[in-house]
Amino acid sequence: MSPLRFGTAGIRGPIGDGPDDMNVDVVVRTTAGLAAWLRERCLGGGVVVVGHDARHGSAEFAKAATEVLAGAGFSVTALPRPLPTPVTAFAVRALDAVAGVQITASHNPATDNGYKVYLSGGAQLIAPADREIEQFIDRVPALEMLPRAVVEPVGDDLTQRYIDRVASLPHGSLRGLRIALTALHGVGGDTAVAALRAAGFTDIHTVASQFDPDPDFPTVPFPNPEEPGATDAVLSLAADVKADLAIALDPDADRCALGVPTDDGWRMLRGDETGPLLGDHVLSRAKPDSLVASSVVSSRLLAKVAAARGARHAETLTGFKWLVRAGDGLVYAYEEAIGHCVDPNVVRDKDGISAAVLAADLTAGLKAQGRSLLDVLDDYAVAFGLHAGDQVSRRVHDLTEIEATMTQLRSWPPESLAGEAVTMTDLLDRRGQSRTDAVIFETEHSRIVIRPSGTEPKLKCYLEVVEPVSDHTDLPRARAAAEQRLVELREFCSEL
């Protein structure tokens, strides 16, 4: 059996016995390796924050981690109860901690759990730290030889400080907004409602059947707001209560999806629609020449919006460990998978709760003008072209299938897509932190980015088409033309 290895920010896998599953022994060994790595860097005795969600095993895993860290001589701040991942990220930075650990598997199925690591400064770990820590993990002695010490959890002060900070983010004073919200059986419900109310948004309706933490996720087998059916309950509630905005958090509340009313009923916005909206809202109050960032698989719309606002834009590899390190002056970062960092000086990771509060602020201001988020997206389409996107994922049982497909794409790339000539960019040809296992196929009006998933056994295809728009009356034609291009791109991806 191969032990779990660090992937995106830590380890993640099914709960079970043995080194290839998530269990107490794996958590103890991983924590001992992390402690040894920190000590080698003369960080022994420093503060380490430990938090956890409400998944199966999370409380036990967090207790084991705190005891090992305390036994190794660190000053451990154990958060008091299951809390959102952004609270842990906030606490690491607020306490100037040398590291942080959050026990969570985010939006994975109920069978999984994970161990997420933040380093000094509150950002996720990156190479070479991940490989170096693994080397220390491999050298951990017999687990029964490790010293351990009991740690008493702290009170609610850090959580309240986080809520107060989030409540200070809105730009305007308009609060006439009705919100429907779901926590998807995760830990974000209480904190999100508290933050919204502290910010002045009090007309909040929650999906009762999904509000309290439940590690079995009984109503959503895949507790990810992007999964088909996952947001049905909150959209139904939004329609019933005549809400202005629907908000869906993933189970650890580091991701946020928005739902909006349309002439044909409610629908969820894609991450690539929410991203430019929130980015533009942040830039409206940011200093000149501020920086916004998005990942290589995200829409190119944010870059165009930023340029029009006199701001800078950076494109990074997928993942917030790269996005929050995009450069000086960063005020906002997002990736298409409904992750948004709206306050990078305080929480250097994606944060669904602060994104929800800022989205409410934006929506309330537009409502007072008789406008909506969809109206702003229409304005973007006229100004920058209609950006339409989609994602096609292929789940596999044998990871060699993904490797074989990537090899085939590099060896025999398509000559045309949607009737246009293709240019290929292989991100394995790049150097340093911009190098990754992905290929980009671009045409005059279309783009496909194809890469293996970093957290699941999937091959992922990210599609985007850009259709020029002459004016608002031209939008129906542009949408039809863009959809036809997307149909052809989906067909290509489905045949991989």
GROMACS .gro file of C-alpha atoms in nm:
model
  496
    1MET     CA    1   0.000   0.000   0.000
    2SER     CA    2   0.129   0.345  -0.090
    3PRO     CA    3   0.086   0.608   0.184
    4LEU     CA    4  -0.120   0.919   0.121
    5ARG     CA    5   0.095   1.192  -0.030
    6PHE     CA    6   0.059   1.568  -0.024
    7GLY     CA    7  -0.150   1.700  -0.308
    8THR     CA    8  -0.342   2.027  -0.304
    9ALA     CA    9  -0.237   2.185   0.028
   10GLY     CA   10  -0.218   1.857   0.218
   11ILE     CA   11  -0.354   1.504   0.213
   12ARG     CA   12  -0.704   1.381   0.139
   13GLY     CA   13  -0.856   1.038   0.101
   14PRO     CA   14  -1.116   0.786   0.217
   15ILE     CA   15  -1.151   0.712   0.587
   16GLY     CA   16  -1.018   0.365   0.662
   17ASP     CA   17  -0.732   0.157   0.794
   18GLY     CA   18  -0.377   0.160   0.668
   19PRO     CA   19  -0.134   0.423   0.539
   20ASP     CA   20  -0.332   0.482   0.219
   21ASP     CA   21  -0.645   0.599   0.408
   22MET     CA   22  -0.731   0.877   0.650
   23ASN     CA   23  -0.709   0.758   1.011
   24VAL     CA   24  -0.559   0.862   1.345
   25ASP     CA   25  -0.223   0.695   1.278
   26VAL     CA   26  -0.186   0.877   0.946
   27VAL     CA   27  -0.276   1.208   1.113
   28VAL     CA   28  -0.029   1.147   1.396
   29ARG     CA   29   0.252   1.057   1.156
   30THR     CA   30   0.177   1.353   0.929
   31THR     CA   31   0.169   1.593   1.223
   32ALA     CA   32   0.496   1.460   1.362
   33GLY     CA   33   0.657   1.512   1.022
   34LEU     CA   34   0.521   1.866   1.000
   35ALA     CA   35   0.649   1.942   1.352
   36ALA     CA   36   0.997   1.811   1.267
   37TRP     CA   37   1.006   2.020   0.949
   38LEU     CA   38   0.907   2.334   1.141
   39ARG     CA   39   1.170   2.270   1.408
   40GLU     CA   40   1.442   2.233   1.145
   41ARG     CA   41   1.350   2.583   1.028
   42CYS     CA   42   1.394   2.720   1.381
   43LEU     CA   43   1.018   2.758   1.423
   44GLY     CA   44   0.989   2.522   1.717
   45GLY     CA   45   0.780   2.656   2.002
   46GLY     CA   46   0.581   2.883   1.772
   47VAL     CA   47   0.203   2.906   1.751
   48VAL     CA   48   0.019   2.644   1.543
   49VAL     CA   49  -0.356   2.673   1.483
   50VAL     CA   50  -0.564   2.355   1.455
   51GLY     CA   51  -0.923   2.357   1.333
   52HIS     CA   52  -1.166   2.100   1.199
   53ASP     CA   53  -1.499   2.054   1.025
   54ALA     CA   54  -1.781   1.816   1.122
   55ARG     CA   55  -1.695   1.518   0.903
   56HIS     CA   56  -1.661   1.166   1.033
   57GLY     CA   57  -1.336   1.148   1.230
   58SER     CA   58  -1.261   1.521   1.217
   59ALA     CA   59  -1.280   1.588   1.591
   60GLU     CA   60  -1.066   1.282   1.669
   61PHE     CA   61  -0.812   1.373   1.403
   62ALA     CA   62  -0.788   1.733   1.526
   63LYS     CA   63  -0.739   1.616   1.885
   64ALA     CA   64  -0.456   1.387   1.778
   65ALA     CA   65  -0.290   1.667   1.581
   66THR     CA   66  -0.305   1.912   1.872
   67GLU     CA   67  -0.162   1.656   2.115
   68VAL     CA   68   0.132   1.571   1.888
   69LEU     CA   69   0.211   1.937   1.820
   70ALA     CA   70   0.189   2.024   2.189
   71GLY     CA   71   0.406   1.725   2.274
   72ALA     CA   72   0.663   1.856   2.026
   73GLY     CA   73   0.678   2.187   2.213
   74PHE     CA   74   0.454   2.408   2.002
   75SER     CA   75   0.202   2.654   2.141
   76VAL     CA   76  -0.118   2.511   1.999
   77THR     CA   77  -0.435   2.712   1.944
   78ALA     CA   78  -0.715   2.458   1.910
   79LEU     CA   79  -1.034   2.610   1.773
   80PRO     CA   80  -1.333   2.540   1.998
   81ARG     CA   81  -1.569   2.343   1.772
   82PRO     CA   82  -1.630   2.249   1.407
   83LEU     CA   83  -1.575   2.573   1.213
   84PRO     CA   84  -1.529   2.686   0.853
   85THR     CA   85  -1.187   2.648   0.697
   86PRO     CA   86  -1.159   3.027   0.642
   87VAL     CA   87  -1.168   3.078   1.020
   88THR     CA   88  -0.855   2.866   1.051
   89ALA     CA   89  -0.687   3.055   0.766
   90PHE     CA   90  -0.782   3.382   0.938
   91ALA     CA   91  -0.649   3.264   1.274
   92VAL     CA   92  -0.310   3.162   1.130
   93ARG     CA   93  -0.257   3.514   0.998
   94ALA     CA   94  -0.416   3.692   1.295
   95LEU     CA   95  -0.193   3.509   1.545
   96ASP     CA   96   0.119   3.524   1.327
   97ALA     CA   97   0.130   3.146   1.361
   98VAL     CA   98   0.412   2.938   1.214
   99ALA     CA   99   0.156   2.696   1.068
  100GLY     CA  100  -0.205   2.591   1.069
  101VAL     CA  101  -0.384   2.261   1.024
  102GLN     CA  102  -0.747   2.221   0.919
  103ILE     CA  103  -0.903   1.876   0.925
  104THR     CA  104  -1.142   1.879   0.629
  105ALA     CA  105  -1.217   1.720   0.295
  106SER     CA  106  -1.402   2.030   0.178
  107HIS     CA  107  -1.668   1.920  -0.074
  108ASN     CA  108  -1.560   1.557  -0.114
  109PRO     CA  109  -1.810   1.273  -0.050
  110ALA     CA  110  -1.896   1.170   0.305
  111THR     CA  111  -1.650   0.880   0.294
  112ASP     CA  112  -1.350   1.114   0.277
  113ASN     CA  113  -1.150   1.335   0.509
  114GLY     CA  114  -0.831   1.536   0.481
  115TYR     CA  115  -0.552   1.733   0.643
  116LYS     CA  116  -0.489   2.084   0.508
  117VAL     CA  117  -0.172   2.276   0.594
  118TYR     CA  118  -0.113   2.650   0.610
  119LEU     CA  119   0.234   2.792   0.656
  120SER     CA  120   0.357   3.119   0.802
  121GLY     CA  121   0.161   3.408   0.653
  122GLY     CA  122  -0.155   3.201   0.627
  123ALA     CA  123  -0.116   3.064   0.274
  124GLN     CA  124  -0.135   2.699   0.173
  125LEU     CA  125   0.194   2.514   0.151
  126ILE     CA  126   0.366   2.482  -0.187
  127ALA     CA  127   0.668   2.300  -0.326
  128PRO     CA  128   0.931   2.231  -0.212
  129ALA     CA  129   0.783   2.243   0.139
  130ASP     CA  130   0.534   1.965   0.064
  131ARG     CA  131   0.802   1.721  -0.052
  132GLU     CA  132   1.034   1.819   0.235
  133ILE     CA  133   0.761   1.754   0.492
  134GLU     CA  134   0.693   1.416   0.334
  135GLN     CA  135   1.058   1.325   0.385
  136PHE     CA  136   1.022   1.403   0.755
  137ILE     CA  137   0.700   1.202   0.767
  138ASP     CA  138   0.885   0.903   0.626
  139ARG     CA  139   1.141   0.929   0.909
  140VAL     CA  140   0.888   0.948   1.195
  141PRO     CA  141   0.973   0.686   1.462
  142ALA     CA  142   0.725   0.441   1.612
  143LEU     CA  143   0.410   0.633   1.692
  144GLU     CA  144   0.396   0.514   2.051
  145MET     CA  145   0.732   0.688   2.110
  146LEU     CA  146   0.598   1.031   2.019
  147PRO     CA  147   0.536   1.262   2.317
  148ARG     CA  148   0.181   1.398   2.336
  149ALA     CA  149   0.018   1.663   2.553
  150VAL     CA  150  -0.344   1.759   2.615
  151VAL     CA  151  -0.459   2.093   2.469
  152GLU     CA  152  -0.765   2.283   2.588
  153PRO     CA  153  -0.958   2.455   2.305
  154VAL     CA  154  -0.973   2.833   2.301
  155GLY     CA  155  -1.294   3.033   2.326
  156ASP     CA  156  -1.488   3.211   2.053
  157ASP     CA  157  -1.275   3.526   2.037
  158LEU     CA  158  -1.102   3.435   1.709
  159THR     CA  159  -1.430   3.340   1.545
  160GLN     CA  160  -1.587   3.668   1.651
  161ARG     CA  161  -1.286   3.861   1.522
  162TYR     CA  162  -1.327   3.685   1.189
  163ILE     CA  163  -1.700   3.770   1.176
  164ASP     CA  164  -1.628   4.133   1.262
  165ARG     CA  165  -1.371   4.156   0.984
  166VAL     CA  166  -1.604   4.002   0.726
  167ALA     CA  167  -1.884   4.236   0.833
  168SER     CA  168  -1.657   4.534   0.761
  169LEU     CA  169  -1.603   4.443   0.396
  170PRO     CA  170  -1.920   4.583   0.229
  171HIS     CA  171  -1.873   4.909   0.040
  172GLY     CA  172  -2.224   5.049   0.061
  173SER     CA  173  -2.492   5.099   0.322
  174LEU     CA  174  -2.790   4.954   0.134
  175ARG     CA  175  -2.930   4.644   0.303
  176GLY     CA  176  -3.272   4.593   0.143
  177LEU     CA  177  -3.205   4.237   0.034
  178ARG     CA  178  -3.373   3.901   0.093
  179ILE     CA  179  -3.132   3.608   0.095
  180ALA     CA  180  -3.185   3.231   0.070
  181LEU     CA  181  -2.891   3.029   0.200
  182THR     CA  182  -2.783   2.668   0.231
  183ALA     CA  183  -2.487   2.526   0.420
  184LEU     CA  184  -2.514   2.184   0.245
  185HIS     CA  185  -2.492   2.000   0.580
  186GLY     CA  186  -2.157   2.165   0.649
  187VAL     CA  187  -2.012   2.392   0.915
  188GLY     CA  188  -2.069   2.728   0.746
  189GLY     CA  189  -2.431   2.798   0.837
  190ASP     CA  190  -2.404   2.964   1.178
  191THR     CA  191  -2.092   3.164   1.090
  192ALA     CA  192  -2.231   3.279   0.755
  193VAL     CA  193  -2.561   3.393   0.905
  194ALA     CA  194  -2.376   3.569   1.187
  195ALA     CA  195  -2.148   3.750   0.940
  196LEU     CA  196  -2.435   3.854   0.715
  197ARG     CA  197  -2.635   3.984   1.009
  198ALA     CA  198  -2.333   4.167   1.148
  199ALA     CA  199  -2.298   4.332   0.808
  200GLY     CA  200  -2.662   4.441   0.826
  201PHE     CA  201  -2.831   4.176   0.611
  202THR     CA  202  -3.103   4.041   0.838
  203ASP     CA  203  -3.364   3.909   0.593
  204ILE     CA  204  -3.209   3.563   0.565
  205HIS     CA  205  -3.395   3.237   0.495
  206THR     CA  206  -3.206   2.909   0.534
  207VAL     CA  207  -3.269   2.558   0.403
  208ALA     CA  208  -3.357   2.390   0.733
  209SER     CA  209  -3.294   2.035   0.611
  210GLN     CA  210  -2.935   2.126   0.512
  211PHE     CA  211  -2.843   2.381   0.778
  212ASP     CA  212  -2.705   2.172   1.066
  213PRO     CA  213  -2.377   1.986   1.017
  214ASP     CA  214  -2.432   1.624   0.917
  215PRO     CA  215  -2.129   1.417   0.809
  216ASP     CA  216  -2.350   1.184   0.605
  217PHE     CA  217  -2.474   1.464   0.375
  218PRO     CA  218  -2.811   1.289   0.346
  219THR     CA  219  -2.965   1.514   0.079
  220VAL     CA  220  -2.657   1.562  -0.144
  221PRO     CA  221  -2.436   1.260  -0.218
  222PHE     CA  222  -2.176   1.497  -0.366
  223PRO     CA  223  -2.189   1.806  -0.137
  224ASN     CA  224  -2.054   2.048  -0.393
  225PRO     CA  225  -2.271   2.341  -0.511
  226GLU     CA  226  -2.143   2.276  -0.864
  227GLU     CA  227  -2.286   1.924  -0.875
  228PRO     CA  228  -2.622   1.876  -1.051
  229GLY     CA  229  -2.906   1.888  -0.801
  230ALA     CA  230  -2.696   2.009  -0.507
  231THR     CA  231  -2.856   2.354  -0.506
  232ASP     CA  232  -3.212   2.251  -0.592
  233ALA     CA  233  -3.331   2.306  -0.234
  234VAL     CA  234  -3.191   2.658  -0.199
  235LEU     CA  235  -3.322   2.763  -0.540
  236SER     CA  236  -3.667   2.629  -0.448
  237LEU     CA  237  -3.655   2.820  -0.120
  238ALA     CA  238  -3.542   3.136  -0.301
  239ALA     CA  239  -3.841   3.111  -0.533
  240ASP     CA  240  -4.082   3.043  -0.247
  241VAL     CA  241  -3.971   3.340  -0.034
  242LYS     CA  242  -3.918   3.571  -0.335
  243ALA     CA  243  -3.553   3.620  -0.248
  244ASP     CA  244  -3.316   3.853  -0.431
  245LEU     CA  245  -3.010   3.628  -0.398
  246ALA     CA  246  -2.942   3.261  -0.327
  247ILE     CA  247  -2.617   3.155  -0.160
  248ALA     CA  248  -2.479   2.801  -0.142
  249LEU     CA  249  -2.171   2.721   0.064
  250ASP     CA  250  -1.978   2.399   0.037
  251PRO     CA  251  -1.938   2.192   0.358
  252ASP     CA  252  -1.629   2.373   0.494
  253ALA     CA  253  -1.753   2.711   0.362
  254ASP     CA  254  -1.445   2.800   0.165
  255ARG     CA  255  -1.648   2.806  -0.160
  256CYS     CA  256  -1.953   3.012  -0.245
  257ALA     CA  257  -2.201   2.977  -0.531
  258LEU     CA  258  -2.464   3.237  -0.614
  259GLY     CA  259  -2.814   3.187  -0.752
  260VAL     CA  260  -3.016   3.459  -0.926
  261PRO     CA  261  -3.375   3.497  -1.051
  262THR     CA  262  -3.434   3.504  -1.426
  263ASP     CA  263  -3.741   3.534  -1.647
  264ASP     CA  264  -3.741   3.152  -1.667
  265GLY     CA  265  -3.689   3.083  -1.297
  266TRP     CA  266  -3.386   3.067  -1.072
  267ARG     CA  267  -3.041   2.955  -1.185
  268MET     CA  268  -2.693   2.933  -1.037
  269LEU     CA  269  -2.419   3.155  -1.169
  270ARG     CA  270  -2.104   2.986  -1.287
  271GLY     CA  271  -1.785   3.064  -1.103
  272ASP     CA  272  -1.665   3.244  -1.413
  273GLU     CA  273  -1.965   3.476  -1.389
  274THR     CA  274  -1.936   3.543  -1.016
  275GLY     CA  275  -1.559   3.593  -1.039
  276PRO     CA  276  -1.556   3.904  -1.261
  277LEU     CA  277  -1.857   4.048  -1.075
  278LEU     CA  278  -1.688   4.029  -0.736
  279GLY     CA  279  -1.351   4.130  -0.877
  280ASP     CA  280  -1.499   4.441  -1.034
  281HIS     CA  281  -1.680   4.521  -0.709
  282VAL     CA  282  -1.353   4.497  -0.514
  283LEU     CA  283  -1.171   4.710  -0.774
  284SER     CA  284  -1.436   4.982  -0.746
  285ARG     CA  285  -1.288   5.074  -0.406
  286ALA     CA  286  -0.930   4.957  -0.455
  287LYS     CA  287  -0.619   5.169  -0.499
  288PRO     CA  288  -0.503   5.245  -0.854
  289ASP     CA  289  -0.284   4.977  -1.010
  290SER     CA  290  -0.418   4.708  -0.775
  291LEU     CA  291  -0.376   4.346  -0.876
  292VAL     CA  292  -0.643   4.083  -0.935
  293ALA     CA  293  -0.571   3.722  -1.023
  294SER     CA  294  -0.742   3.421  -1.176
  295SER     CA  295  -0.627   3.072  -1.263
  296VAL     CA  296  -0.529   2.942  -1.603
  297VAL     CA  297  -0.853   2.742  -1.628
  298SER     CA  298  -1.074   3.040  -1.544
  299SER     CA  299  -1.239   3.288  -1.778
  300ARG     CA  300  -1.032   3.560  -1.940
  301LEU     CA  301  -1.306   3.813  -1.868
  302LEU     CA  302  -1.159   3.932  -1.537
  303ALA     CA  303  -0.839   4.037  -1.715
  304LYS     CA  304  -1.040   4.256  -1.953
  305VAL     CA  305  -1.245   4.409  -1.671
  306ALA     CA  306  -0.927   4.483  -1.476
  307ALA     CA  307  -0.761   4.652  -1.773
  308ALA     CA  308  -1.066   4.873  -1.823
  309ARG     CA  309  -1.045   4.974  -1.455
  310GLY     CA  310  -0.673   5.055  -1.474
  311ALA     CA  311  -0.580   4.752  -1.264
  312ARG     CA  312  -0.333   4.472  -1.320
  313HIS     CA  313  -0.419   4.107  -1.375
  314ALA     CA  314  -0.213   3.793  -1.317
  315GLU     CA  315  -0.282   3.440  -1.435
  316THR     CA  316  -0.160   3.155  -1.215
  317LEU     CA  317  -0.178   2.780  -1.200
  318THR     CA  318  -0.494   2.627  -1.053
  319GLY     CA  319  -0.522   2.651  -0.676
  320PHE     CA  320  -0.521   2.924  -0.417
  321LYS     CA  321  -0.172   2.833  -0.304
  322TRP     CA  322  -0.069   3.002  -0.631
  323LEU     CA  323  -0.341   3.265  -0.658
  324VAL     CA  324  -0.266   3.433  -0.325
  325ARG     CA  325   0.100   3.451  -0.425
  326ALA     CA  326   0.020   3.624  -0.756
  327GLY     CA  327   0.208   3.942  -0.666
  328ASP     CA  328   0.219   4.267  -0.472
  329GLY     CA  329  -0.098   4.470  -0.442
  330LEU     CA  330  -0.331   4.171  -0.467
  331VAL     CA  331  -0.687   4.267  -0.375
  332TYR     CA  332  -0.887   3.980  -0.523
  333ALA     CA  333  -0.838   3.632  -0.667
  334TYR     CA  334  -1.072   3.365  -0.794
  335GLU     CA  335  -1.090   3.035  -0.978
  336GLU     CA  336  -1.382   2.896  -1.175
  337ALA     CA  337  -1.457   2.628  -0.914
  338ILE     CA  338  -1.654   2.890  -0.711
  339GLY     CA  339  -1.352   2.988  -0.501
  340HIS     CA  340  -1.309   3.358  -0.419
  341CYS     CA  341  -1.052   3.543  -0.208
  342VAL     CA  342  -1.196   3.891  -0.149
  343ASP     CA  343  -0.975   3.995   0.145
  344PRO     CA  344  -0.625   3.855   0.078
  345ASN     CA  345  -0.453   4.071   0.338
  346VAL     CA  346  -0.650   3.893   0.611
  347VAL     CA  347  -0.754   3.551   0.474
  348ARG     CA  348  -0.502   3.422   0.221
  349ASP     CA  349  -0.725   3.149   0.083
  350LYS     CA  350  -1.065   3.112  -0.073
  351ASP     CA  351  -1.341   3.216   0.164
  352GLY     CA  352  -1.707   3.148   0.088
  353ILE     CA  353  -1.841   3.353   0.377
  354SER     CA  354  -1.665   3.680   0.297
  355ALA     CA  355  -1.753   3.626  -0.071
  356ALA     CA  356  -2.119   3.583   0.027
  357VAL     CA  357  -2.121   3.907   0.226
  358LEU     CA  358  -1.960   4.103  -0.056
  359ALA     CA  359  -2.202   3.948  -0.307
  360ALA     CA  360  -2.492   4.060  -0.089
  361ASP     CA  361  -2.345   4.410  -0.078
  362LEU     CA  362  -2.314   4.422  -0.458
  363THR     CA  363  -2.663   4.283  -0.514
  364ALA     CA  364  -2.825   4.522  -0.267
  365GLY     CA  365  -2.666   4.821  -0.438
  366LEU     CA  366  -2.783   4.705  -0.779
  367LYS     CA  367  -3.134   4.631  -0.653
  368ALA     CA  368  -3.165   4.991  -0.533
  369GLN     CA  369  -3.089   5.099  -0.891
  370GLY     CA  370  -3.345   4.859  -1.035
  371ARG     CA  371  -3.067   4.641  -1.172
  372SER     CA  372  -2.935   4.289  -1.115
  373LEU     CA  373  -2.618   4.084  -1.140
  374LEU     CA  374  -2.740   3.959  -1.478
  375ASP     CA  375  -2.769   4.317  -1.601
  376VAL     CA  376  -2.403   4.376  -1.515
  377LEU     CA  377  -2.303   4.057  -1.697
  378ASP     CA  378  -2.490   4.185  -2.002
  379ASP     CA  379  -2.295   4.510  -1.980
  380TYR     CA  380  -1.970   4.311  -1.969
  381ALA     CA  381  -2.079   4.118  -2.279
  382VAL     CA  382  -2.133   4.437  -2.477
  383ALA     CA  383  -1.808   4.591  -2.357
  384PHE     CA  384  -1.578   4.288  -2.371
  385GLY     CA  385  -1.757   4.022  -2.575
  386LEU     CA  386  -1.990   3.751  -2.452
  387HIS     CA  387  -1.783   3.502  -2.250
  388ALA     CA  388  -1.961   3.167  -2.226
  389GLY     CA  389  -1.808   2.862  -2.062
  390ASP     CA  390  -1.863   2.511  -1.942
  391GLN     CA  391  -1.675   2.220  -1.794
  392VAL     CA  392  -1.664   1.855  -1.903
  393SER     CA  393  -1.522   1.599  -1.660
  394ARG     CA  394  -1.441   1.237  -1.725
  395ARG     CA  395  -1.418   1.020  -1.413
  396VAL     CA  396  -1.190   0.716  -1.437
  397HIS     CA  397  -1.123   0.408  -1.227
  398ASP     CA  398  -0.770   0.361  -1.356
  399LEU     CA  399  -0.545   0.668  -1.337
  400THR     CA  400  -0.335   0.536  -1.626
  401GLU     CA  401  -0.628   0.628  -1.853
  402ILE     CA  402  -0.568   0.996  -1.774
  403GLU     CA  403  -0.197   0.969  -1.845
  404ALA     CA  404  -0.264   0.793  -2.175
  405THR     CA  405  -0.516   1.059  -2.281
  406MET     CA  406  -0.279   1.346  -2.198
  407THR     CA  407  -0.002   1.174  -2.398
  408GLN     CA  408  -0.234   1.129  -2.693
  409LEU     CA  409  -0.343   1.494  -2.687
  410ARG     CA  410   0.016   1.611  -2.688
  411SER     CA  411   0.115   1.376  -2.969
  412TRP     CA  412  -0.192   1.428  -3.188
  413PRO     CA  413  -0.358   1.762  -3.104
  414PRO     CA  414  -0.671   1.858  -3.296
  415GLU     CA  415  -0.617   2.061  -3.611
  416SER     CA  416  -0.945   2.250  -3.573
  417LEU     CA  417  -1.219   2.314  -3.318
  418ALA     CA  418  -1.562   2.460  -3.398
  419GLY     CA  419  -1.438   2.522  -3.753
  420GLU     CA  420  -1.131   2.725  -3.652
  421ALA     CA  421  -0.759   2.646  -3.663
  422VAL     CA  422  -0.604   2.540  -3.331
  423THR     CA  423  -0.290   2.658  -3.153
  424MET     CA  424  -0.165   2.431  -2.873
  425THR     CA  425   0.021   2.539  -2.561
  426ASP     CA  426   0.171   2.266  -2.343
  427LEU     CA  427   0.216   2.386  -1.986
  428LEU     CA  428   0.471   2.112  -1.925
  429ASP     CA  429   0.701   2.313  -2.154
  430ARG     CA  430   0.706   2.599  -1.906
  431ARG     CA  431   0.951   2.629  -1.621
  432GLY     CA  432   0.923   2.694  -1.252
  433GLN     CA  433   0.590   2.763  -1.084
  434SER     CA  434   0.404   2.807  -1.413
  435ARG     CA  435   0.474   2.446  -1.519
  436THR     CA  436   0.196   2.190  -1.481
  437ASP     CA  437   0.037   1.891  -1.652
  438ALA     CA  438  -0.211   2.072  -1.879
  439VAL     CA  439  -0.262   2.158  -2.244
  440ILE     CA  440  -0.444   2.457  -2.393
  441PHE     CA  441  -0.610   2.450  -2.733
  442GLU     CA  442  -0.699   2.797  -2.862
  443THR     CA  443  -0.876   2.926  -3.169
  444GLU     CA  444  -0.988   3.274  -3.268
  445HIS     CA  445  -1.306   3.249  -3.059
  446SER     CA  446  -1.260   2.940  -2.840
  447ARG     CA  447  -1.034   2.786  -2.579
  448ILE     CA  448  -1.012   2.448  -2.408
  449VAL     CA  449  -0.784   2.377  -2.113
  450ILE     CA  450  -0.741   2.007  -2.033
  451ARG     CA  451  -0.574   1.877  -1.719
  452PRO     CA  452  -0.594   1.596  -1.464
  453SER     CA  453  -0.782   1.689  -1.146
  454GLY     CA  454  -0.563   1.753  -0.843
  455THR     CA  455  -0.811   1.605  -0.594
  456GLU     CA  456  -1.025   1.348  -0.777
  457PRO     CA  457  -0.974   1.069  -1.038
  458LYS     CA  458  -1.096   1.291  -1.321
  459LEU     CA  459  -0.977   1.440  -1.646
  460LYS     CA  460  -1.111   1.795  -1.660
  461CYS     CA  461  -1.184   2.008  -1.967
  462TYR     CA  462  -1.252   2.379  -1.922
  463LEU     CA  463  -1.431   2.542  -2.216
  464GLU     CA  464  -1.470   2.907  -2.306
  465VAL     CA  465  -1.593   3.087  -2.616
  466VAL     CA  466  -1.596   3.462  -2.675
  467GLU     CA  467  -1.857   3.602  -2.910
  468PRO     CA  468  -1.841   3.971  -3.014
  469VAL     CA  469  -2.154   4.175  -2.927
  470SER     CA  470  -2.248   4.499  -3.102
  471ASP     CA  471  -2.504   4.623  -2.849
  472HIS     CA  472  -2.763   4.494  -2.601
  473THR     CA  473  -3.008   4.405  -2.877
  474ASP     CA  474  -2.743   4.172  -3.021
  475LEU     CA  475  -2.721   3.960  -2.705
  476PRO     CA  476  -2.975   3.689  -2.807
  477ARG     CA  477  -2.786   3.622  -3.131
  478ALA     CA  478  -2.452   3.618  -2.949
  479ARG     CA  479  -2.580   3.373  -2.689
  480ALA     CA  480  -2.709   3.136  -2.957
  481ALA     CA  481  -2.381   3.154  -3.148
  482ALA     CA  482  -2.176   3.096  -2.832
  483GLU     CA  483  -2.390   2.798  -2.733
  484GLN     CA  484  -2.341   2.640  -3.074
  485ARG     CA  485  -1.964   2.670  -3.034
  486LEU     CA  486  -1.986   2.518  -2.686
  487VAL     CA  487  -2.184   2.223  -2.826
  488GLU     CA  488  -1.899   2.147  -3.063
  489LEU     CA  489  -1.637   2.184  -2.791
  490ARG     CA  490  -1.833   1.952  -2.560
  491GLU     CA  491  -1.851   1.692  -2.836
  492PHE     CA  492  -1.474   1.702  -2.874
  493CYS     CA  493  -1.418   1.661  -2.500
  494SER     CA  494  -1.675   1.383  -2.465
  495GLU     CA  495  -1.484   1.177  -2.718
  496LEU     CA  496  -1.149   1.190  -2.540
   0.00000   0.00000   0.00000
